[in-house]
Coordinates of C-alpha atoms in Angstrom, one line a residue:
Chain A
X1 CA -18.1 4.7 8.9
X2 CA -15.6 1.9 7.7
X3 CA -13.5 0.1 9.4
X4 CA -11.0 -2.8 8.4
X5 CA -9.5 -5.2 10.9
X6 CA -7.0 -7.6 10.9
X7 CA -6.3 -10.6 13.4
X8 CA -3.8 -11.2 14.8
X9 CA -1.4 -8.7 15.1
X10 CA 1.7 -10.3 15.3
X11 CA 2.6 -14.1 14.3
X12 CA 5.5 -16.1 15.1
X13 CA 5.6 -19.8 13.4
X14 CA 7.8 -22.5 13.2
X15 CA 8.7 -23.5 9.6
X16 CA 6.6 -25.8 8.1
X17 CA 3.3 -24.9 10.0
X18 CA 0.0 -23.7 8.9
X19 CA -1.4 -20.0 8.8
X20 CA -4.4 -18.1 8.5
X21 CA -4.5 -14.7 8.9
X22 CA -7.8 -13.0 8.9
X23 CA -9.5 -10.1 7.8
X24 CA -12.8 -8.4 8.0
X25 CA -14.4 -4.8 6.7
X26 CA -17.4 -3.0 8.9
X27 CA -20.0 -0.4 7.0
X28 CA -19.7 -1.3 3.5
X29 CA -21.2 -4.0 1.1
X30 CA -19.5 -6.0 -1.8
X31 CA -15.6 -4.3 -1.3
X32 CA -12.9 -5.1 -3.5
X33 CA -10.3 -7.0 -1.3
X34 CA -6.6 -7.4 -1.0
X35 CA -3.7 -9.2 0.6
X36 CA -0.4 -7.3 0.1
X37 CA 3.0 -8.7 1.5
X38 CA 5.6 -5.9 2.8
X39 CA 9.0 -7.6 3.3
X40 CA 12.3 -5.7 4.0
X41 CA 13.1 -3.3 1.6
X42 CA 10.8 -4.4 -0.9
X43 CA 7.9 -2.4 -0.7
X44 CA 4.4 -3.9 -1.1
X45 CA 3.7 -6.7 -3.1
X46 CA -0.1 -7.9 -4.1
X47 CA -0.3 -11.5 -3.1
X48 CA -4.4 -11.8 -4.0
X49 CA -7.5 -10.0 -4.7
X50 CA -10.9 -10.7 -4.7
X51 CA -14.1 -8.6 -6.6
X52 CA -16.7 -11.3 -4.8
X53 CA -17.4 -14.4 -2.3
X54 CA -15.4 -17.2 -3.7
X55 CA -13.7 -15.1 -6.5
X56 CA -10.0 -14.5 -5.9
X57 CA -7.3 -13.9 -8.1
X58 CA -3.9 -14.9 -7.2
X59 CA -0.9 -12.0 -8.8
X60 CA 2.4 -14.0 -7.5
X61 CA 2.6 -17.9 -7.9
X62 CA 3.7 -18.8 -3.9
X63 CA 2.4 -21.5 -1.0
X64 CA -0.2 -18.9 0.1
X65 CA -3.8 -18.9 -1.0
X66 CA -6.6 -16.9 0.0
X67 CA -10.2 -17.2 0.4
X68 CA -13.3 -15.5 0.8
X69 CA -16.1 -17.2 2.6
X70 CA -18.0 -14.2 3.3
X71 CA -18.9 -10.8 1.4
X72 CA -16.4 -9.0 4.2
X73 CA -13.9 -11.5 4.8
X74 CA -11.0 -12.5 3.6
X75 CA -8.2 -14.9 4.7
X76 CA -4.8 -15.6 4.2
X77 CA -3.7 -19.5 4.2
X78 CA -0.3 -21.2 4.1
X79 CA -0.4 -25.1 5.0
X80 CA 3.2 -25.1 5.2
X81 CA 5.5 -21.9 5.7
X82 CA 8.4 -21.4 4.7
X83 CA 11.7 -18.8 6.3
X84 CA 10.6 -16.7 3.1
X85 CA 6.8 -16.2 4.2
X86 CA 8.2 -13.7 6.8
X87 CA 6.7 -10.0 6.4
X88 CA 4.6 -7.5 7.2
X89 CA 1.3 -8.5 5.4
X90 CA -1.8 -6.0 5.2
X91 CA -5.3 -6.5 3.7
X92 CA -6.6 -3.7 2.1
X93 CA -10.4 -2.7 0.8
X94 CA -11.9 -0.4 -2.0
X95 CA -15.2 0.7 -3.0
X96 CA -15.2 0.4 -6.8
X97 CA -12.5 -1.5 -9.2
X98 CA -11.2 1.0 -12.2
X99 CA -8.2 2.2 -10.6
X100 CA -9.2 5.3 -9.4
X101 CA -10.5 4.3 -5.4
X102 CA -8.1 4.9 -2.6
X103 CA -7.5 1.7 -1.0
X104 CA -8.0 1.2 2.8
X105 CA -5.6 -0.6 4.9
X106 CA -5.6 -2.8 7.7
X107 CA -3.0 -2.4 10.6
X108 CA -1.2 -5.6 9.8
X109 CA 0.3 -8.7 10.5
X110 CA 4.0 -9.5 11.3
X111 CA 4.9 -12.8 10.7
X112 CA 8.3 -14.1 11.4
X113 CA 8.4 -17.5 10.2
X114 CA 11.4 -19.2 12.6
Chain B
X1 CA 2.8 -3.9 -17.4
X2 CA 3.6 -0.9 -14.9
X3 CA 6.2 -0.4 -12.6
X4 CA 7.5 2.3 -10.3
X5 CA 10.5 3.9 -9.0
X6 CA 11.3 5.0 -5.9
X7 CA 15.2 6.2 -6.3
X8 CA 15.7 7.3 -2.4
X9 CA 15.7 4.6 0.1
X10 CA 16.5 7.0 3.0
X11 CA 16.1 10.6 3.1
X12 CA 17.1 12.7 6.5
X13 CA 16.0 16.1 6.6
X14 CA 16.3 18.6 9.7
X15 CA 13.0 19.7 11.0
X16 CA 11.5 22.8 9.0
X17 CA 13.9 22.3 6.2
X18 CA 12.5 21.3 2.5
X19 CA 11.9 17.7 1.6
X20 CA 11.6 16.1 -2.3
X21 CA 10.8 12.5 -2.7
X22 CA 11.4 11.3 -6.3
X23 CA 8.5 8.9 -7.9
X24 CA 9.3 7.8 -11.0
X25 CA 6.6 5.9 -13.0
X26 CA 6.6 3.3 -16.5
X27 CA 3.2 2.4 -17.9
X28 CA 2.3 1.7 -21.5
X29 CA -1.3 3.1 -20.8
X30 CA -2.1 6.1 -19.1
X31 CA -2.0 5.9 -15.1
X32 CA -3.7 7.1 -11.6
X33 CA -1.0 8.1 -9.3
X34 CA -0.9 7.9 -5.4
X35 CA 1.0 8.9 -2.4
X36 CA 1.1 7.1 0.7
X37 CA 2.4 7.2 3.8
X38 CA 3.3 4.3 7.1
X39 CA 3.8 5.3 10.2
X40 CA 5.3 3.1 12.2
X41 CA 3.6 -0.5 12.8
X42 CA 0.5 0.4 11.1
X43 CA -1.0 0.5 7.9
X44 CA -0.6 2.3 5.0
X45 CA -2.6 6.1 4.4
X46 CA -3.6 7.7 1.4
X47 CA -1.5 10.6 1.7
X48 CA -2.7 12.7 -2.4
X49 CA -3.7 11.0 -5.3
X50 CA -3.5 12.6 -9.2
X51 CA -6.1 11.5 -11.0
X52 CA -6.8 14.0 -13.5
X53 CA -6.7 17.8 -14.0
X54 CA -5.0 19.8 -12.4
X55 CA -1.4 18.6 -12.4
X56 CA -0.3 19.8 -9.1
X57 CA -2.0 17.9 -6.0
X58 CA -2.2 18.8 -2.4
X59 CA -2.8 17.1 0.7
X60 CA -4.1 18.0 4.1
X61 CA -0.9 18.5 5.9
X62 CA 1.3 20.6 3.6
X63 CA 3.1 18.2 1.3
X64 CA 2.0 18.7 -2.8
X65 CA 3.0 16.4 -6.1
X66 CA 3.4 17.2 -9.4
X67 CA 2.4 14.8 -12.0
X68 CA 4.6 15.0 -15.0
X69 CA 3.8 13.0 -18.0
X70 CA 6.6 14.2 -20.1
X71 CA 9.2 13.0 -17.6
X72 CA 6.5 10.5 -16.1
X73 CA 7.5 11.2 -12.3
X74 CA 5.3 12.3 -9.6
X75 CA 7.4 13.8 -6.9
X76 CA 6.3 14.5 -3.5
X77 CA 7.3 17.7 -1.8
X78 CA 6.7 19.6 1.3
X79 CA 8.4 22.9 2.1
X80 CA 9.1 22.5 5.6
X81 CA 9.0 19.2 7.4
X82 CA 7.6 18.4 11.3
X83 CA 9.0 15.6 13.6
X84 CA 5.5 13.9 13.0
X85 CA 6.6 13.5 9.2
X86 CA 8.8 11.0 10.0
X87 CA 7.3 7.9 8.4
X88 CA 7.6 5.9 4.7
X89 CA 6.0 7.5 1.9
X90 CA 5.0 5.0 -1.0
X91 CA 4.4 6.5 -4.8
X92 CA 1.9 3.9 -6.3
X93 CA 0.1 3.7 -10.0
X94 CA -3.0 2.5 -10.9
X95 CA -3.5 1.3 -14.4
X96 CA -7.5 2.5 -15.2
X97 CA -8.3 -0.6 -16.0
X98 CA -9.3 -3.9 -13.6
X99 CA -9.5 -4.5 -10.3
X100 CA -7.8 -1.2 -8.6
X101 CA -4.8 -2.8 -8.6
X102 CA -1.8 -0.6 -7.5
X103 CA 1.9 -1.0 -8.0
X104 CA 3.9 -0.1 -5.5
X105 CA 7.7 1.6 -5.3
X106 CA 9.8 0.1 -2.7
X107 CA 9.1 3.1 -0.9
X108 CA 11.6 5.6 1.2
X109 CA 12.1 6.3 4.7
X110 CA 11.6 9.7 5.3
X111 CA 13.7 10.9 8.8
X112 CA 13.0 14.6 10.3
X113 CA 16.3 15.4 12.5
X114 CA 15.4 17.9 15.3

């Protein structure tokens, strides 16, 4: 079966320091990746996605970037973060693009950016 | 572009008492539709999901939606609620076209009084 994991579980930075949150999928090939940012009373917002190794695609113009070194990995990068980075950020995985996969979530990261 | 609409922040419901949450969708192009649901501190669940068909969907634990196209909503219902129902429910559309990507409302906190 599939399992997604995400490291670490909570964060707590000081302005202006560097992040990476990680994540990794078990017992699939090739997934469809995603970095979704859940802040207070917002609802979920797509932050990246990525269809290969190296390909990424960036939906909200921030100081985060992504990456993905390998076919089941995918991190979450900030060189410097701001009070704003602060959320509840969850990487999510699907089978197949076209809209119609459910997509798998992570457990999460808090970050509280002090 | 799509967007969605989740009208209720907060809904509290006593336990075994009806429960609607309002989903209200806009999409230029025709749409998958999706329910899910947060517990507490983790990650998100697919809770239903229309795709196409029959318009009425039904999940595992008792709760149904009705896609609408006229009225483009997708409400979520359930006709008597459990403690273990407390959670937030997000209504999410996909756009058949891409990478998966789903929109997400701002979701609403479902609370089941005892």
């Amino acid at each position: 079966s599939q399992t997604i994991h995400q490291w670490p579980a909570t964060l707590v930075q000081p302005v202006g320091s560097p992040l990476s949150l990680e994540c990794t999928v078990e017992g699939t090939s090739n997934p469809n990746l995603y970095w979704y940012r859940q802040a207070a009373g917002r609802g979920l917002q797509l932050l990246f996605y990525s269809v290969g190794i190296g390909q990424i695609s960036s939906e909200v113009p921030q100081n985060l970037s992504a990456s993905r070194p390998q076919d089941r990995q995918f991190i979450l990068s900030s060189k410097k973060l701001l009070l704003s980075d602060s959320g509840f950020y969850l990487c999510a995985w699907t089978r197949h693009p076209g809209g119609t996969d459910t997509q798998y979530f992570g457990p999460g990261t808090r970050l509280t950016v002090l | 572009a799509q967007s969605v609409t989740q009208l209720d922040s907060q809904v509290p419901v006593f336990e075994e008492a009806p429960v609607e949450l309002r989903c209200n969708y806009s999409s230029s192009v025709s749409v998958y539709l999706f329910w899910y649901v947060q517990y507490p501190n983790q990650g998100l669940q697919l809770l239903l999901k229309y795709l196409s068909g029959s318009t009425l969907v039904e999940s595992i634990n008792g709760f149904e939606a009705e896609f609408n196209k006229s009225q483009t909503s997708f409400h979520l219902r359930k006709p008597s609620v459990h403690i273990s129902d407390t959670a937030e429910y997000f209504c999410a559309v996909s756009d058949q076209t891409g990478a998966n990507n789903l929109f997400f409302g701002t979701g609403t906190r479902l609370t089941v009084i005892p």
